[in-house]
Short mmCIF file of C-alpha atoms and ligand atoms in Angstrom, two decimals:
data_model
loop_
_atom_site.label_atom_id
_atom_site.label_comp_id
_atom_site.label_asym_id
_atom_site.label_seq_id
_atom_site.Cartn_x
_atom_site.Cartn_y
_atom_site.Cartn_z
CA UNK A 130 14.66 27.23 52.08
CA UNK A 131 13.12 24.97 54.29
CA UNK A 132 14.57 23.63 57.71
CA UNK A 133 16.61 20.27 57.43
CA UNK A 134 15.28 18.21 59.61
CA UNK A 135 16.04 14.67 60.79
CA UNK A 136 14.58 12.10 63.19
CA UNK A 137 16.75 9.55 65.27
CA UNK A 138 14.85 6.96 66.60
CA UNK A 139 12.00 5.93 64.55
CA UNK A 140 9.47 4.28 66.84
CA UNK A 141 6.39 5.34 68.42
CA UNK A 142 6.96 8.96 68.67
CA UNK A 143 9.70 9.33 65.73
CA UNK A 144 7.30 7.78 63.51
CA UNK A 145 5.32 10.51 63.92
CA UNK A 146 6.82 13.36 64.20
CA UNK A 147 8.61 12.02 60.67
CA UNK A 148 5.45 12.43 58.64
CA UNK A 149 3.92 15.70 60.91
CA UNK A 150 7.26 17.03 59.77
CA UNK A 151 6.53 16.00 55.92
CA UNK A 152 2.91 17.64 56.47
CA UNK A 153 4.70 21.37 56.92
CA UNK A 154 5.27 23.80 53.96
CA UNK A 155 8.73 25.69 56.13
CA UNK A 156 10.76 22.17 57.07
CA UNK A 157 11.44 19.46 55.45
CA UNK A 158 12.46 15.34 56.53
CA UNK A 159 16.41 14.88 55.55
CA UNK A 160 16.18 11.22 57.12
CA UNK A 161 15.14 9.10 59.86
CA UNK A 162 17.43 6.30 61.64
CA UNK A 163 16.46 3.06 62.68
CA UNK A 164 19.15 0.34 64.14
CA UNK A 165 17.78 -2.81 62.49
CA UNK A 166 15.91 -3.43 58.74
CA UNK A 167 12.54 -4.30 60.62
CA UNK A 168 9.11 -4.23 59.64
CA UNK A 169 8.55 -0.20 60.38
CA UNK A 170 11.85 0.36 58.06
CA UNK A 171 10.32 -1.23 55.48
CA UNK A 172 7.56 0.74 55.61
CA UNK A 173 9.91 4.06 56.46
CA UNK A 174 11.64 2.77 53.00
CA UNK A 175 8.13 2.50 51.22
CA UNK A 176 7.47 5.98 52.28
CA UNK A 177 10.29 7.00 50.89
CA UNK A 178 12.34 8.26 54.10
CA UNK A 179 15.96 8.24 53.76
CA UNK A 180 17.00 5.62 56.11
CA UNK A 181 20.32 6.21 58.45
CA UNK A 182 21.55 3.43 60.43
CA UNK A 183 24.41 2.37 62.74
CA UNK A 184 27.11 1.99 60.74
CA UNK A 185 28.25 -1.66 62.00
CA UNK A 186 24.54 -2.67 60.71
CA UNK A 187 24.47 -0.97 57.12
CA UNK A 188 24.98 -4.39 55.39
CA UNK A 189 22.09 -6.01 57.10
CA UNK A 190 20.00 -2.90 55.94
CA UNK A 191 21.64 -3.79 51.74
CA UNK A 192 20.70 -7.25 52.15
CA UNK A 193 17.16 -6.50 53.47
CA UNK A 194 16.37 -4.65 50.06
CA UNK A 195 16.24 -1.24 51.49
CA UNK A 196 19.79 0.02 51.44
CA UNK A 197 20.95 2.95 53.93
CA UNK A 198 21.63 6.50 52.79
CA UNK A 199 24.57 6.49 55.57
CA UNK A 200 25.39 6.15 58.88
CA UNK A 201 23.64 7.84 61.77
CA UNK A 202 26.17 10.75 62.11
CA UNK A 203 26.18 11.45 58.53
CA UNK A 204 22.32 12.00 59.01
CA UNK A 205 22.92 14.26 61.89
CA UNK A 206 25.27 16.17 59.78
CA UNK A 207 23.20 17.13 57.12
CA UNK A 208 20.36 18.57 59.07
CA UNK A 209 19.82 21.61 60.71
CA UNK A 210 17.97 20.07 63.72
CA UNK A 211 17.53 16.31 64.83
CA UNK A 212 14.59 14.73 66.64
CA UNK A 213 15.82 12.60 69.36
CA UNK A 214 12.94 10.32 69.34
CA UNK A 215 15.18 7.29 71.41
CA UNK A 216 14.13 5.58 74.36
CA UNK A 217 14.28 7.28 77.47
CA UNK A 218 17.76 7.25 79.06
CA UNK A 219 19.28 6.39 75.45
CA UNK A 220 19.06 10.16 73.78
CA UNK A 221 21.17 11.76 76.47
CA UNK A 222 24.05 9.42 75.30
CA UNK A 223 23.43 11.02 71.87
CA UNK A 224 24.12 14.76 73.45
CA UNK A 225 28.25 14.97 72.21
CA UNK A 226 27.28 13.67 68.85
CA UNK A 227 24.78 16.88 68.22
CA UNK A 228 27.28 19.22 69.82
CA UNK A 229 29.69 18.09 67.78
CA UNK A 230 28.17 18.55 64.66
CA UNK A 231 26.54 22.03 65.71
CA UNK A 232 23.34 21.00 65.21
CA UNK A 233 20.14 22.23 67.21
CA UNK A 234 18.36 19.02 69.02
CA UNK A 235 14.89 18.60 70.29
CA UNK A 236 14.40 15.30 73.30
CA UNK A 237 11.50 13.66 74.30
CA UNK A 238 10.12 13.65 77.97
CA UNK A 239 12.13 10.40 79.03
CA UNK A 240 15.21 12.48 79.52
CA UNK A 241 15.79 14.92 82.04
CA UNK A 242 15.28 18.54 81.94
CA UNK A 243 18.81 19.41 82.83
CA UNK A 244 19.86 17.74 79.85
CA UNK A 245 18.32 20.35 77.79
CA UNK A 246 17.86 22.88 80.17
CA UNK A 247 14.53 23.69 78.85
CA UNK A 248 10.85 22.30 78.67
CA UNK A 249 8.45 23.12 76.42
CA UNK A 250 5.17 23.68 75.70
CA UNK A 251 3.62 25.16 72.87
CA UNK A 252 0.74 26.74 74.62
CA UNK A 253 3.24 28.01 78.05
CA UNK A 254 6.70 29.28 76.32
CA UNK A 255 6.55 29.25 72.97
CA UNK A 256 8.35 32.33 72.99
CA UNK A 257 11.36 31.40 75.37
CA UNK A 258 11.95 28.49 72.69
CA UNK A 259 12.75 30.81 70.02
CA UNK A 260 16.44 30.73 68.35
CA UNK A 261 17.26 28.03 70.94
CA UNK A 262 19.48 25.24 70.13
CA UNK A 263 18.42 22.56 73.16
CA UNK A 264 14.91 21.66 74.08
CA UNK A 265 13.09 19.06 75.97
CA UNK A 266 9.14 18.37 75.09
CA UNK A 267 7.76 17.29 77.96
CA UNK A 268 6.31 13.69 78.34
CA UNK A 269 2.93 12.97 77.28
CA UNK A 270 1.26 13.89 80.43
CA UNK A 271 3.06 16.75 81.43
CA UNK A 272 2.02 17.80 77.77
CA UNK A 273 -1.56 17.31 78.63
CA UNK A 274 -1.29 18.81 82.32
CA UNK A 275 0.51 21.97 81.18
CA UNK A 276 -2.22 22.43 77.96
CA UNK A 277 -5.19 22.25 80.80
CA UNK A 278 -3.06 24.06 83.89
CA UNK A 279 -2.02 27.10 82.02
CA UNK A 280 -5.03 28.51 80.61
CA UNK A 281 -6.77 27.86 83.82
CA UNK A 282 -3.95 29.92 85.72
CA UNK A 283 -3.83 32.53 83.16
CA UNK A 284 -7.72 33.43 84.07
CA UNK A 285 -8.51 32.15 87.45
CA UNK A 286 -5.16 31.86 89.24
CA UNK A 287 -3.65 28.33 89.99
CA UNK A 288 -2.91 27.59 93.74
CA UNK A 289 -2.48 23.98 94.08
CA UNK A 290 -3.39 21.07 91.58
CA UNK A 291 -3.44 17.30 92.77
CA UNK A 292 -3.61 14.67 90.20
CA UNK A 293 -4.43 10.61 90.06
CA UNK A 294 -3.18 9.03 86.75
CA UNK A 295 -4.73 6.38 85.63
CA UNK A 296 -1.92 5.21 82.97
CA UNK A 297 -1.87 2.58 80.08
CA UNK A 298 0.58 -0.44 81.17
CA UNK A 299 2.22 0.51 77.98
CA UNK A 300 1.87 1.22 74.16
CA UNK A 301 -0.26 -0.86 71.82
CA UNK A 302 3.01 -2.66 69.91
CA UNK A 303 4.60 -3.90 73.10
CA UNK A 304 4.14 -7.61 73.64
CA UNK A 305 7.08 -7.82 76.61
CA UNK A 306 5.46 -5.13 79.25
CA UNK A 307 2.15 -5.08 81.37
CA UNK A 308 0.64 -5.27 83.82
CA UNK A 309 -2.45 -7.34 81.76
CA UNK A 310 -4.28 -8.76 85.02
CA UNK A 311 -3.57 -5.68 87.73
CA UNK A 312 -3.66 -2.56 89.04
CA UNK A 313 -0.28 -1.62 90.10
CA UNK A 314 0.58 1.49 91.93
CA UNK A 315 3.65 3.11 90.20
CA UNK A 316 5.37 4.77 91.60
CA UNK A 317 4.39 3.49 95.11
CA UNK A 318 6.27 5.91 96.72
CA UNK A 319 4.20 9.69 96.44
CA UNK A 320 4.17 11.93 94.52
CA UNK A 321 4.74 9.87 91.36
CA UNK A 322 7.04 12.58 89.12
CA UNK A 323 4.14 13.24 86.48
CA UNK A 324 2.80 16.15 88.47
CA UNK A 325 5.91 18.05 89.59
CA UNK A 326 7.35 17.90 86.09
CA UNK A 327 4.80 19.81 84.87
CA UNK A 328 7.08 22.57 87.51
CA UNK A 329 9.96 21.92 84.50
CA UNK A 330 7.76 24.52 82.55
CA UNK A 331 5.44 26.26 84.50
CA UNK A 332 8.18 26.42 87.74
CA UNK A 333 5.33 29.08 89.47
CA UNK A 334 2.26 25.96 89.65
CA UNK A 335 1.97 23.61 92.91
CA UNK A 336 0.82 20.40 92.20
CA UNK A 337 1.59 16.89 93.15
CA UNK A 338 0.56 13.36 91.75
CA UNK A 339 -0.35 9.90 91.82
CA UNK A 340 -0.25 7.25 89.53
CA UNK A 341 -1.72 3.63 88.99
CA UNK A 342 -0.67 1.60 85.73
CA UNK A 343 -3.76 -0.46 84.50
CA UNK A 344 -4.30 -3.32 81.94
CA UNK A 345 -4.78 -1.04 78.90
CA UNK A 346 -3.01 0.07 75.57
CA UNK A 347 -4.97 2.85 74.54
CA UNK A 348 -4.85 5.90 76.41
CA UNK A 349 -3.84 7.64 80.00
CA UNK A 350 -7.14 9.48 82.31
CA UNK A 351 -6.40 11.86 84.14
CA UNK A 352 -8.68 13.10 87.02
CA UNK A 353 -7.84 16.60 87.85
CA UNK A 354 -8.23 18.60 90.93
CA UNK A 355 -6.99 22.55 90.75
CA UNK A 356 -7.74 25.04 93.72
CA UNK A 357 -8.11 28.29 92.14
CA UNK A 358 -7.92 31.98 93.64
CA UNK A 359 -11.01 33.28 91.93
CA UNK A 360 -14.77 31.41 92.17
CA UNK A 361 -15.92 30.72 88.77
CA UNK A 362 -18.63 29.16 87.33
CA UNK A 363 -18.38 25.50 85.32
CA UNK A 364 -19.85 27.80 81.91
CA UNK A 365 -16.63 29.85 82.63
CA UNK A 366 -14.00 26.89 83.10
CA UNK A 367 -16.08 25.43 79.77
CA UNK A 368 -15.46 28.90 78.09
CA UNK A 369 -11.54 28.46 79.02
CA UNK A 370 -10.83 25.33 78.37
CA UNK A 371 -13.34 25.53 74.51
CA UNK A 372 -11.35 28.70 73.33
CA UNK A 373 -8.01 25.96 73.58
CA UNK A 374 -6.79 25.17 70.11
CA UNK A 375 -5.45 21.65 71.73
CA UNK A 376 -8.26 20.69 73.82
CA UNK A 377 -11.52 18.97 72.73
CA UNK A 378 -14.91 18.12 74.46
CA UNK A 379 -15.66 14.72 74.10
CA UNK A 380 -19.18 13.45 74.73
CA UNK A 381 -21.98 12.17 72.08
CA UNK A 382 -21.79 8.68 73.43
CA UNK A 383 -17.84 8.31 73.73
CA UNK A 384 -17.79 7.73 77.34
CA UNK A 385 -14.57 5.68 77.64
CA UNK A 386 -11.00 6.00 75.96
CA UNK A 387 -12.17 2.74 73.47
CA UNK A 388 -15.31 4.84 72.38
CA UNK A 389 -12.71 7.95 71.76
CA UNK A 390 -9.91 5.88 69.52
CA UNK A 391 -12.82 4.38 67.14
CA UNK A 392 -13.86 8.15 66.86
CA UNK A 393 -10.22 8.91 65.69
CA UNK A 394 -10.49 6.23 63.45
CA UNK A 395 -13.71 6.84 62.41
CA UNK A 396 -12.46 10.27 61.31
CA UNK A 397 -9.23 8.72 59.76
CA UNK A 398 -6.67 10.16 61.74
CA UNK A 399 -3.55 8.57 60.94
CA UNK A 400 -2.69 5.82 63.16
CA UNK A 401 -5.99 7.16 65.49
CA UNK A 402 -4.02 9.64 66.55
CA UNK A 403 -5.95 12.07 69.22
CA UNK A 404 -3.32 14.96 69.13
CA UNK A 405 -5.63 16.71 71.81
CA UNK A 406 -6.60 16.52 75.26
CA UNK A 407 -10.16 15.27 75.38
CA UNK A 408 -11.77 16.70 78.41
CA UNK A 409 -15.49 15.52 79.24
CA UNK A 410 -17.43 18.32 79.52
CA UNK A 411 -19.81 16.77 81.57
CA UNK A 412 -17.28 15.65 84.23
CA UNK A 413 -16.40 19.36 85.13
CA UNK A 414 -17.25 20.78 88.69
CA UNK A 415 -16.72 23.94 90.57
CA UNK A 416 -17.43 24.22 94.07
CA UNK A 417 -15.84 26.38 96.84
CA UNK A 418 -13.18 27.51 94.23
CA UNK A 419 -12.26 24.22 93.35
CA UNK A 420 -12.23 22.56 89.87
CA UNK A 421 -12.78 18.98 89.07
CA UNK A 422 -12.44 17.46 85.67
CA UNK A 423 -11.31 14.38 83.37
CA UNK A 424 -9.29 14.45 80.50
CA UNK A 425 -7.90 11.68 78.54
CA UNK A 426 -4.68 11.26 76.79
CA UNK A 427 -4.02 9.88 73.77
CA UNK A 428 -0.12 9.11 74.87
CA UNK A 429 1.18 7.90 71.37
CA UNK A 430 0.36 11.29 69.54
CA UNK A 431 -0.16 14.17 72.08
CA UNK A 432 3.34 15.40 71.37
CA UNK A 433 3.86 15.25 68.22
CA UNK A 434 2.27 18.96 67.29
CA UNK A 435 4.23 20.19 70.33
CA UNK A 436 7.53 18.68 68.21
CA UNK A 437 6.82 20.73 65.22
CA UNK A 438 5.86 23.99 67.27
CA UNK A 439 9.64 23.31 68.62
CA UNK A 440 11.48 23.07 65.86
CA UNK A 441 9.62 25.94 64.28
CA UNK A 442 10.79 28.20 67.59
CA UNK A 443 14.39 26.94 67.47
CA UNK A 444 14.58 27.23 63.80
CA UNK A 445 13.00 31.00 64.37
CA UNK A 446 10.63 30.10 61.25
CA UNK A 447 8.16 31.89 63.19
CA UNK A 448 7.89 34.03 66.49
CA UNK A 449 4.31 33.38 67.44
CA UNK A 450 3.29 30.85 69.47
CA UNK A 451 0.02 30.73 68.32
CA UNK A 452 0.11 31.07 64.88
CA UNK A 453 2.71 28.06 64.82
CA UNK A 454 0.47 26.32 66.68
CA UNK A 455 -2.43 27.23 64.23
CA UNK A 456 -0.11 26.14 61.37
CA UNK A 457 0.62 23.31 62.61
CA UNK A 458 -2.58 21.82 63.33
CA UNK A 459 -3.53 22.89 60.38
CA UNK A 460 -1.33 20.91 58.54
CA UNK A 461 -2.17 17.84 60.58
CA UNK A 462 -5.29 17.82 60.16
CA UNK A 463 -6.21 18.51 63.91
CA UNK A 464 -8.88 21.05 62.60
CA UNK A 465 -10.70 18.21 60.10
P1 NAD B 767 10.09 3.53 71.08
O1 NAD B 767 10.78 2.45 71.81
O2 NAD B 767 8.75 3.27 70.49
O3 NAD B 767 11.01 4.07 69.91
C1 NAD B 767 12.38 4.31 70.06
C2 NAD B 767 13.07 4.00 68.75
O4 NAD B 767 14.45 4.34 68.84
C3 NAD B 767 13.01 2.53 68.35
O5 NAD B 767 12.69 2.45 66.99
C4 NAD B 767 14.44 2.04 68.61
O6 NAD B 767 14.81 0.99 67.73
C5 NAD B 767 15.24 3.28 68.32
N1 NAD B 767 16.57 3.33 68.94
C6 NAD B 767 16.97 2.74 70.09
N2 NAD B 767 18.25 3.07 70.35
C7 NAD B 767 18.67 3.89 69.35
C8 NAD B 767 19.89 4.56 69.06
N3 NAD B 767 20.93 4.47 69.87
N4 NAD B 767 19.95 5.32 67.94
C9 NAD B 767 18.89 5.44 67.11
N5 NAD B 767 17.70 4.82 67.35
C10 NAD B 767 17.60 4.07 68.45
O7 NAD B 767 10.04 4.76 72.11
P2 NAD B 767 8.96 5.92 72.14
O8 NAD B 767 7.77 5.43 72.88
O9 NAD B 767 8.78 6.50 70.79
O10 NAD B 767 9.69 6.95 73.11
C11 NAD B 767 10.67 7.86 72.64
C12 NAD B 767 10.77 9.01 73.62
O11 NAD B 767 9.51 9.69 73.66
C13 NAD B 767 11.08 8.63 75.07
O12 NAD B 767 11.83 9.68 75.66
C14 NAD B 767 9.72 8.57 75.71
O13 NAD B 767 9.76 8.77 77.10
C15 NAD B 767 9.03 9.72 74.99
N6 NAD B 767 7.56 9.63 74.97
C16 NAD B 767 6.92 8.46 74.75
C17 NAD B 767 5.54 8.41 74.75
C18 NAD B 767 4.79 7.13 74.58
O14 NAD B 767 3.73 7.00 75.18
N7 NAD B 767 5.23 6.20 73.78
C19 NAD B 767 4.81 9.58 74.93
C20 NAD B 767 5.49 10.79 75.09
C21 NAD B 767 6.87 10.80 75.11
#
């Protein structure tokens, strides 16, 4: 029998994880909830998602043509695990409902890691997820950060790691936020809390941030600075970071984050999604056992693998982190 799963909060992320769910052989989508009979219902209803709604707003749902299967906590009910795929702040509210219900629950990186009392990563504790009822995935560049940090550790030995983000104002279907004509430090204050969260998984790694929000939709860059304990050569950072199964060079010509999202569309990715860090191989330096590289971040998709490689830990569908992850981006498509 496959795993029940269902998906609260069907926007950017939720949309996503929905169909990377549909895309595995061992779980299965039960439903996804949306609070209004919008456009992306519509298409969740062409799909052929079961659609779960508040129940005060199940009538507006029947007279938009695409009638609800039930209310929200019905949907929780019948599934073995939800997908809290809310806005930030909004899935903690949502904590008592999945307790009540005994059901396992994954959140996204806009809640806390107290909420769940555990962050994950597919590549850094796979194995601590397993049988677990409560996880956190980590924000989209704590995602990235951990992918590029651990490996590195593993071999060379991690000392300290400073950051600079250079993050999209927000996500390409947003017409209220910006900035569209600045460069705003955010947080001004430092460290910004991108860099120590990455502590949330890997508690042993120093590192500290700062962040800038610029006038762009597409992706984040990160430029990366780790002090290591052993002196390596860039051929053997290149060796670490190419035997990753989430990382990819990017070069022939793609030399901005524009050039890298008509390459995901160019190879049909749904929605251009670029699951994978994309590190320029070019950009890496080593030098007085320091290492200096870029990587960009396709924030929309990055976790959505990690999603499935949670629920297939918590759901103990499979006790090896890397074969889960293999599976999974199999099933995506990551490997086409
Ligand atoms: P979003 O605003 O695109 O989607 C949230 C969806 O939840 C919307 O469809 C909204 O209508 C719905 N919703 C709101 N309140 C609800 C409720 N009470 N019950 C059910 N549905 C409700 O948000 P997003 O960008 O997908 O972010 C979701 C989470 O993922 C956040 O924690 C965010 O921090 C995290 N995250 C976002 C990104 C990103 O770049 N977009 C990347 C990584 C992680």
């Amino acid at each position: 029998v496959k795993a029940k799963i269902a998906v609260n909060g069907y926007g950017t992320i939720g949309k996503r994880v929905a169909d990377a769910v549909r895309a595995q052989d061992d779980m299965e989508i039960i439903g996804i909830s949306k609070t209004k009979p919008n456009y992306e219902a519509a298409v969740a209803h062409q799909l052929g998602y079961d659609i779960y709604a508040p129940a005060a707003n199940l009538g507006a749902f029947e007279k938009a043509g695409m009638p609800a299967a039930g209310t929200i906590e019905e949907m929780v009910e019948k599934a073995d695990l939800v997908v809290d795929c809310t806005p930030g702040g909004v899935g903690e509210g949502n904590k008592s409902l999945y307790e009540k219900a005994g059901v396992k629950a994954i959140w996204q990186g806009g809640e806390d890691h107290s909420l769940a009392g555990f962050s994950f990563n597919a590549i850094c504790n796979y194995e601590q997820a397993v049988g677990r009822d409560l996880v956190r995935v980590v924000s989209c560049n704590t995602t990235a950060l951990c992918r590029a940090i651990y490996p590195i550790d593993k071999e060379l030995g991690v000392k300290k790691v400073r950051v600079i983000l250079a993050r999209r104002a927000t996500d390409p279907n947003d017409v209220k936020k910006g900035p569209i004509n600045a460069i705003v430090p955010d947080p001004i204050k430092l460290p910004s809390h991108h860099g120590p969260d990455v502590k949330s998984v890997l508690p042993q790694i120093n590192i500290t941030s700062a962040a800038l929000k610029i006038p762009t939709t597409l992706m984040h860059v990160h430029t990366v600075n780790m002090e290591v304990d052993k002196d390596c050569t860039v051929d053997e950072v290149k060796n670490i970071f190419g035997s990753q199964p989430r990382i990819r060079f990017v070069g022939q010509g793609m030399s901005s984050t524009a050039e890298i999202m008509e390459f995901a569309r160019d190879m049909k990715r749904p929605r251009n999604d670029m699951w994978e860090n994309c590190i320029w191989p070019e950009s890496i330096t080593v030098g007085d056992k320091e290492i200096y590289f870029f990587q960009a971040v396709h924030q929309e998709s990055i976790v959505v693998p990690e999603n499935i490689d949670a629920i297939r830990a918590m759901m103990e569908l499979e006790s090896d982190g890397a074969k889960s992850i293999e599976k999974t981006n199999k099933a995506i498509g990551l490997y086409n």
